[in-house]
């Protein structure tokens, strides 16, 4: 039997202004900044992680915010829309909150579910949907109470240059099940409670262009390190060329590009974000891997100071 992922582990995107990024995802969406570190390949760039109170797999969105980054262009080979789930009965709260912060919203329906769609400060596509599945977040911040807070990902909408190939990868490599199709989308489901619903736009799209507001990759969950080794073998057996297993401090990772152009990662659930700082103070200090500690002063000097702060609505 083929392996099956339980769903999305994290989604990583590019951004411009680091403080604007923190203000939007922590200040407006009410997510917790669970890790403040650097791009290990470019230590003058932040790598910021936002999620629920613990940064649990299935809740984590990460950014490489670099001032002056040109805007990207949405298109094929990308995650077109990142979907978040909120508790049942809270969509009205979120519509009013977003409008209060001057954010335009659009109501849409897909597969008998109602969504509120909007974009972040960089133009990245986001949407909220109510679902009962998944534990409520315990994190409350800046007017977002825990009983209305984002639980984590609902899933994602994938834009492909070759939708048939992307759907084949979802089913025959990652082990998702096709559960619905209409004129515009096909829906696939993983086995987890959250971050488990993937919709693929059936229309093939021209290639997008990377940049601010564009998702770099979508990562799928591996249960543990042994499971991750098996995933590496599985991806190779299916004819792809994954990277070697890489240590990302808070998870191990492999990467491969599916034939519709989207960069996929498979990441381990452990060790998690409490590996190098206490759970109660996640995200408060710049955390560096040990090989960069000797350069901490220089690295901190080159980074724009950022802070998680409460915001006041514009309307």
Coordinates of C-alpha atoms in Angstrom, one line a residue:
X1 CA 0.0 0.0 0.0
X2 CA 1.3 3.5 -0.8
X3 CA 2.1 5.9 1.9
X4 CA -0.4 8.5 3.1
X5 CA 0.4 11.9 4.5
X6 CA -2.0 13.3 7.1
X7 CA -2.0 16.7 5.4
X8 CA -0.1 19.9 5.2
X9 CA 2.8 20.5 7.7
X10 CA 3.5 24.1 6.7
X11 CA 3.4 26.6 3.9
X12 CA 6.3 29.0 3.2
X13 CA 6.1 32.3 1.3
X14 CA 8.1 35.4 0.4
X15 CA 7.3 38.9 1.8
X16 CA 8.8 42.3 1.8
X17 CA 8.6 44.5 5.0
X18 CA 9.2 42.3 8.0
X19 CA 7.2 44.5 10.4
X20 CA 4.2 44.6 8.1
X21 CA 4.4 40.8 7.9
X22 CA 4.3 40.5 11.7
X23 CA 1.5 43.1 12.0
X24 CA -0.7 41.2 9.5
X25 CA -0.3 37.7 10.7
X26 CA 0.0 38.3 14.4
X27 CA -1.7 41.6 14.8
X28 CA -4.7 41.2 12.5
X29 CA -5.0 37.4 12.0
X30 CA -4.1 36.8 15.7
X31 CA -1.6 34.0 15.0
X32 CA 1.3 33.5 17.4
X33 CA 4.8 34.3 16.2
X34 CA 6.3 31.0 17.4
X35 CA 9.8 31.3 15.9
X36 CA 12.0 34.2 14.9
X37 CA 15.1 32.9 13.2
X38 CA 16.9 33.4 9.9
X39 CA 17.1 31.9 6.4
X40 CA 19.9 29.5 7.0
X41 CA 21.1 30.0 3.4
X42 CA 20.9 33.9 3.7
X43 CA 21.5 34.9 7.3
X44 CA 20.7 38.6 6.6
X45 CA 17.0 37.6 6.0
X46 CA 14.5 36.6 8.7
X47 CA 12.6 33.4 8.7
X48 CA 9.4 33.9 10.6
X49 CA 6.9 31.2 11.7
X50 CA 3.3 31.8 12.7
X51 CA 0.9 29.3 14.0
X52 CA -1.3 28.2 16.9
X53 CA 0.0 28.4 20.5
X54 CA 2.5 25.7 20.0
X55 CA 3.2 26.0 16.2
X56 CA 1.7 22.6 15.7
X57 CA 2.1 20.9 12.3
X58 CA -0.9 21.9 10.2
X59 CA -1.0 25.5 11.6
X60 CA 2.4 26.9 10.5
X61 CA 2.8 29.6 7.9
X62 CA 6.4 30.8 7.4
X63 CA 7.9 33.8 5.6
X64 CA 11.2 35.1 4.3
X65 CA 10.5 38.8 4.5
X66 CA 13.1 40.9 2.6
X67 CA 12.7 44.7 2.2
X68 CA 12.6 45.6 -1.4
X69 CA 11.5 42.2 -2.7
X70 CA 9.6 42.7 -6.0
X71 CA 6.0 41.6 -6.1
X72 CA 5.4 38.2 -7.6
X73 CA 2.8 37.1 -10.1
X74 CA 0.3 34.4 -9.2
X75 CA 0.1 31.6 -11.7
X76 CA 0.8 28.0 -12.4
X77 CA 3.2 26.0 -10.2
X78 CA 2.0 27.7 -7.0
X79 CA -0.3 27.5 -4.1
X80 CA -2.9 30.0 -5.3
X81 CA -4.9 30.3 -2.1
X82 CA -4.0 29.3 1.5
X83 CA -7.0 28.2 3.4
X84 CA -7.5 28.7 7.1
X85 CA -10.2 27.1 9.3
X86 CA -12.0 29.0 12.0
X87 CA -14.6 27.6 14.6
X88 CA -18.1 27.1 13.5
X89 CA -20.1 30.3 13.9
X90 CA -17.2 32.7 13.8
X91 CA -17.1 33.7 10.1
X92 CA -19.2 36.9 10.8
X93 CA -16.7 37.9 13.4
X94 CA -13.8 37.6 10.9
X95 CA -15.6 39.4 8.2
X96 CA -16.2 42.4 10.5
X97 CA -12.7 42.3 11.8
X98 CA -11.1 42.3 8.4
X99 CA -13.3 45.1 7.2
X100 CA -12.5 47.0 10.3
X101 CA -8.8 46.8 9.4
X102 CA -9.5 48.1 5.9
X103 CA -9.2 44.7 4.2
X104 CA -11.5 44.0 1.3
X105 CA -13.3 40.6 1.5
X106 CA -15.1 38.5 -1.1
X107 CA -17.6 35.8 -0.3
X108 CA -17.4 32.6 -2.4
X109 CA -18.7 29.1 -2.2
X110 CA -16.9 25.9 -3.2
X111 CA -18.2 22.4 -2.7
X112 CA -21.1 23.6 -0.6
X113 CA -18.8 25.5 1.8
X114 CA -18.8 29.3 2.3
X115 CA -15.5 31.1 2.3
X116 CA -14.3 34.7 2.9
X117 CA -11.4 35.5 0.6
X118 CA -8.9 38.3 1.0
X119 CA -5.2 39.1 0.5
X120 CA -2.4 40.0 2.9
X121 CA -0.4 43.2 2.6
X122 CA 1.7 41.6 -0.3
X123 CA -1.3 40.4 -2.3
X124 CA -1.0 36.7 -1.1
X125 CA -4.4 34.9 -1.5
X126 CA -6.0 33.8 1.7
X127 CA -9.4 32.5 2.7
X128 CA -11.3 31.5 5.9
X129 CA -13.8 28.7 6.2
X130 CA -15.8 27.3 9.1
X131 CA -15.3 23.6 10.0
X132 CA -15.9 21.7 13.2
X133 CA -12.9 19.4 12.8
X134 CA -9.7 20.2 14.6
X135 CA -9.0 21.5 18.1
X136 CA -9.6 25.2 18.9
X137 CA -6.5 27.3 19.3
X138 CA -5.6 28.3 22.8
X139 CA -4.0 31.6 21.6
X140 CA -5.8 34.9 22.1
X141 CA -4.3 38.2 21.0
X142 CA -5.3 41.7 20.0
X143 CA -9.1 41.2 20.1
X144 CA -9.1 37.7 18.7
X145 CA -10.5 35.4 21.5
X146 CA -9.5 31.8 21.5
X147 CA -13.0 30.7 20.7
X148 CA -12.9 32.7 17.4
X149 CA -9.2 32.1 16.7
X150 CA -7.8 30.5 13.6
X151 CA -7.4 26.7 14.3
X152 CA -4.8 26.2 11.5
X153 CA -4.9 25.4 7.9
X154 CA -8.0 24.0 6.2
X155 CA -5.9 23.2 3.2
X156 CA -5.0 25.0 0.0
X157 CA -6.0 25.7 -3.6
X158 CA -3.3 24.6 -6.0
X159 CA -2.7 26.4 -9.3
X160 CA -0.9 24.0 -11.7
X161 CA 0.6 24.2 -15.2
X162 CA -0.5 20.6 -15.6
X163 CA -3.5 19.8 -13.3
X164 CA -3.6 16.1 -14.3
X165 CA 0.0 15.6 -13.2
X166 CA -0.5 17.5 -9.9
X167 CA -3.6 15.5 -9.1
X168 CA -1.7 12.3 -9.9
X169 CA 1.0 13.3 -7.4
X170 CA -1.6 14.0 -4.7
X171 CA -3.2 10.6 -5.2
X172 CA -0.4 8.3 -6.1
X173 CA 2.5 9.8 -4.2
X174 CA 1.0 11.5 -1.2
X175 CA -1.9 9.2 -0.8
X176 CA -4.8 11.7 -0.8
X177 CA -8.2 10.6 -1.8
X178 CA -10.3 12.3 -4.5
X179 CA -13.6 13.2 -2.9
X180 CA -15.3 15.7 -5.3
X181 CA -15.1 17.4 -8.6
X182 CA -17.1 20.2 -10.4
X183 CA -16.5 22.3 -13.5
X184 CA -13.7 24.3 -11.9
X185 CA -12.0 22.2 -9.2
X186 CA -11.2 18.7 -8.0
X187 CA -11.1 18.1 -4.2
X188 CA -8.7 15.8 -2.5
X189 CA -8.6 14.8 1.2
X190 CA -5.8 13.6 3.5
X191 CA -6.4 11.6 6.7
X192 CA -5.8 14.4 9.2
X193 CA -8.4 16.5 11.0
X194 CA -7.0 19.8 9.8
X195 CA -4.8 21.0 6.9
X196 CA -6.4 18.1 4.9
X197 CA -8.5 19.5 2.1
X198 CA -6.7 20.3 -1.2
X199 CA -8.6 21.8 -4.1
X200 CA -6.9 21.8 -7.5
X201 CA -7.9 24.3 -10.2
X202 CA -8.7 22.2 -13.2
X203 CA -7.6 24.9 -15.7
X204 CA -3.9 24.7 -16.5
X205 CA -2.3 28.1 -15.8
X206 CA 0.7 29.8 -17.3
X207 CA 3.7 29.9 -15.0
X208 CA 3.6 32.3 -12.1
X209 CA 6.6 34.4 -11.0
X210 CA 8.2 34.3 -7.6
X211 CA 8.4 37.3 -5.3
X212 CA 6.6 39.0 -2.4
X213 CA 3.1 37.6 -1.9
X214 CA 3.9 34.3 -3.5
X215 CA 4.1 30.9 -1.8
X216 CA 7.5 29.2 -2.3
X217 CA 6.5 25.7 -1.3
X218 CA 3.9 23.6 0.5
X219 CA 5.1 21.0 2.9
X220 CA 3.4 17.7 3.8
X221 CA 3.6 15.8 7.1
X222 CA 5.8 12.8 8.0
X223 CA 5.0 11.3 11.3
X224 CA 8.6 11.0 12.6
X225 CA 12.2 10.6 11.4
X226 CA 11.8 6.9 10.4
X227 CA 8.7 7.7 8.5
X228 CA 10.5 10.5 6.8
X229 CA 13.2 8.1 5.5
X230 CA 10.5 5.9 4.1
X231 CA 8.9 8.9 2.4
X232 CA 12.3 9.7 0.8
X233 CA 12.4 6.2 -0.6
X234 CA 8.8 6.4 -1.7
X235 CA 9.3 9.6 -3.6
X236 CA 12.2 8.2 -5.5
X237 CA 10.3 5.0 -6.2
X238 CA 7.6 7.1 -7.9
X239 CA 10.2 8.6 -10.3
X240 CA 10.9 11.9 -8.6
X241 CA 14.3 13.3 -7.6
X242 CA 14.0 14.5 -4.0
X243 CA 16.8 16.4 -2.3
X244 CA 18.8 14.7 0.4
X245 CA 17.2 14.8 3.9
X246 CA 18.0 18.3 5.3
X247 CA 18.0 19.3 9.0
X248 CA 15.9 22.4 9.4
X249 CA 16.3 22.5 13.2
X250 CA 12.6 22.2 14.0
X251 CA 11.9 19.4 11.4
X252 CA 13.8 17.4 8.8
X253 CA 12.9 18.1 5.2
X254 CA 13.1 16.8 1.7
X255 CA 12.0 18.7 -1.4
X256 CA 10.8 17.8 -4.9
X257 CA 8.9 19.5 -7.7
X258 CA 5.8 17.8 -9.0
X259 CA 5.2 17.8 -12.7
X260 CA 2.6 20.6 -12.5
X261 CA 5.4 22.9 -11.3
X262 CA 4.6 23.2 -7.6
X263 CA 7.5 22.7 -5.1
X264 CA 6.6 20.1 -2.6
X265 CA 8.3 19.4 0.7
X266 CA 7.9 16.5 3.2
X267 CA 8.7 17.6 6.7
X268 CA 8.8 15.7 10.0
X269 CA 6.4 16.5 12.9
X270 CA 9.2 16.4 15.5
X271 CA 11.2 17.9 17.1
X272 CA 9.0 21.1 17.0
X273 CA 9.5 24.7 18.1
X274 CA 10.2 24.1 21.8
X275 CA 13.5 22.4 20.8
X276 CA 15.5 25.5 21.6
X277 CA 13.3 27.8 23.7
X278 CA 10.5 27.4 26.3
X279 CA 6.9 27.0 25.1
X280 CA 5.8 30.0 27.1
X281 CA 8.3 32.3 25.3
X282 CA 8.2 31.1 21.8
X283 CA 9.1 33.7 19.2
X284 CA 10.4 36.3 21.6
X285 CA 14.1 36.0 20.9
X286 CA 16.1 35.6 17.7
X287 CA 17.0 31.9 17.6
X288 CA 20.1 30.9 15.6
X289 CA 21.5 27.4 14.8
X290 CA 24.7 26.8 16.7
X291 CA 26.9 27.3 13.7
X292 CA 25.7 30.9 13.4
X293 CA 25.9 31.8 17.1
X294 CA 29.4 33.2 16.8
X295 CA 28.1 35.7 14.3
X296 CA 25.0 36.7 16.4
X297 CA 26.0 40.3 16.9
X298 CA 26.6 40.9 13.2
X299 CA 23.4 39.1 12.2
X300 CA 21.3 41.1 14.6
X301 CA 22.9 44.3 13.4
X302 CA 21.9 43.5 9.8
X303 CA 18.2 42.6 10.6
X304 CA 15.5 45.2 10.9
X305 CA 14.0 45.2 14.5
X306 CA 10.5 43.8 14.6
X307 CA 7.9 43.4 17.4
X308 CA 4.6 41.7 17.9
X309 CA 2.2 44.6 18.8
X310 CA -1.4 45.2 19.2
X311 CA -3.1 47.2 16.4
X312 CA -6.1 49.4 16.2
X313 CA -8.6 48.9 13.3
X314 CA -8.8 51.6 10.6
X315 CA -12.6 51.9 10.5

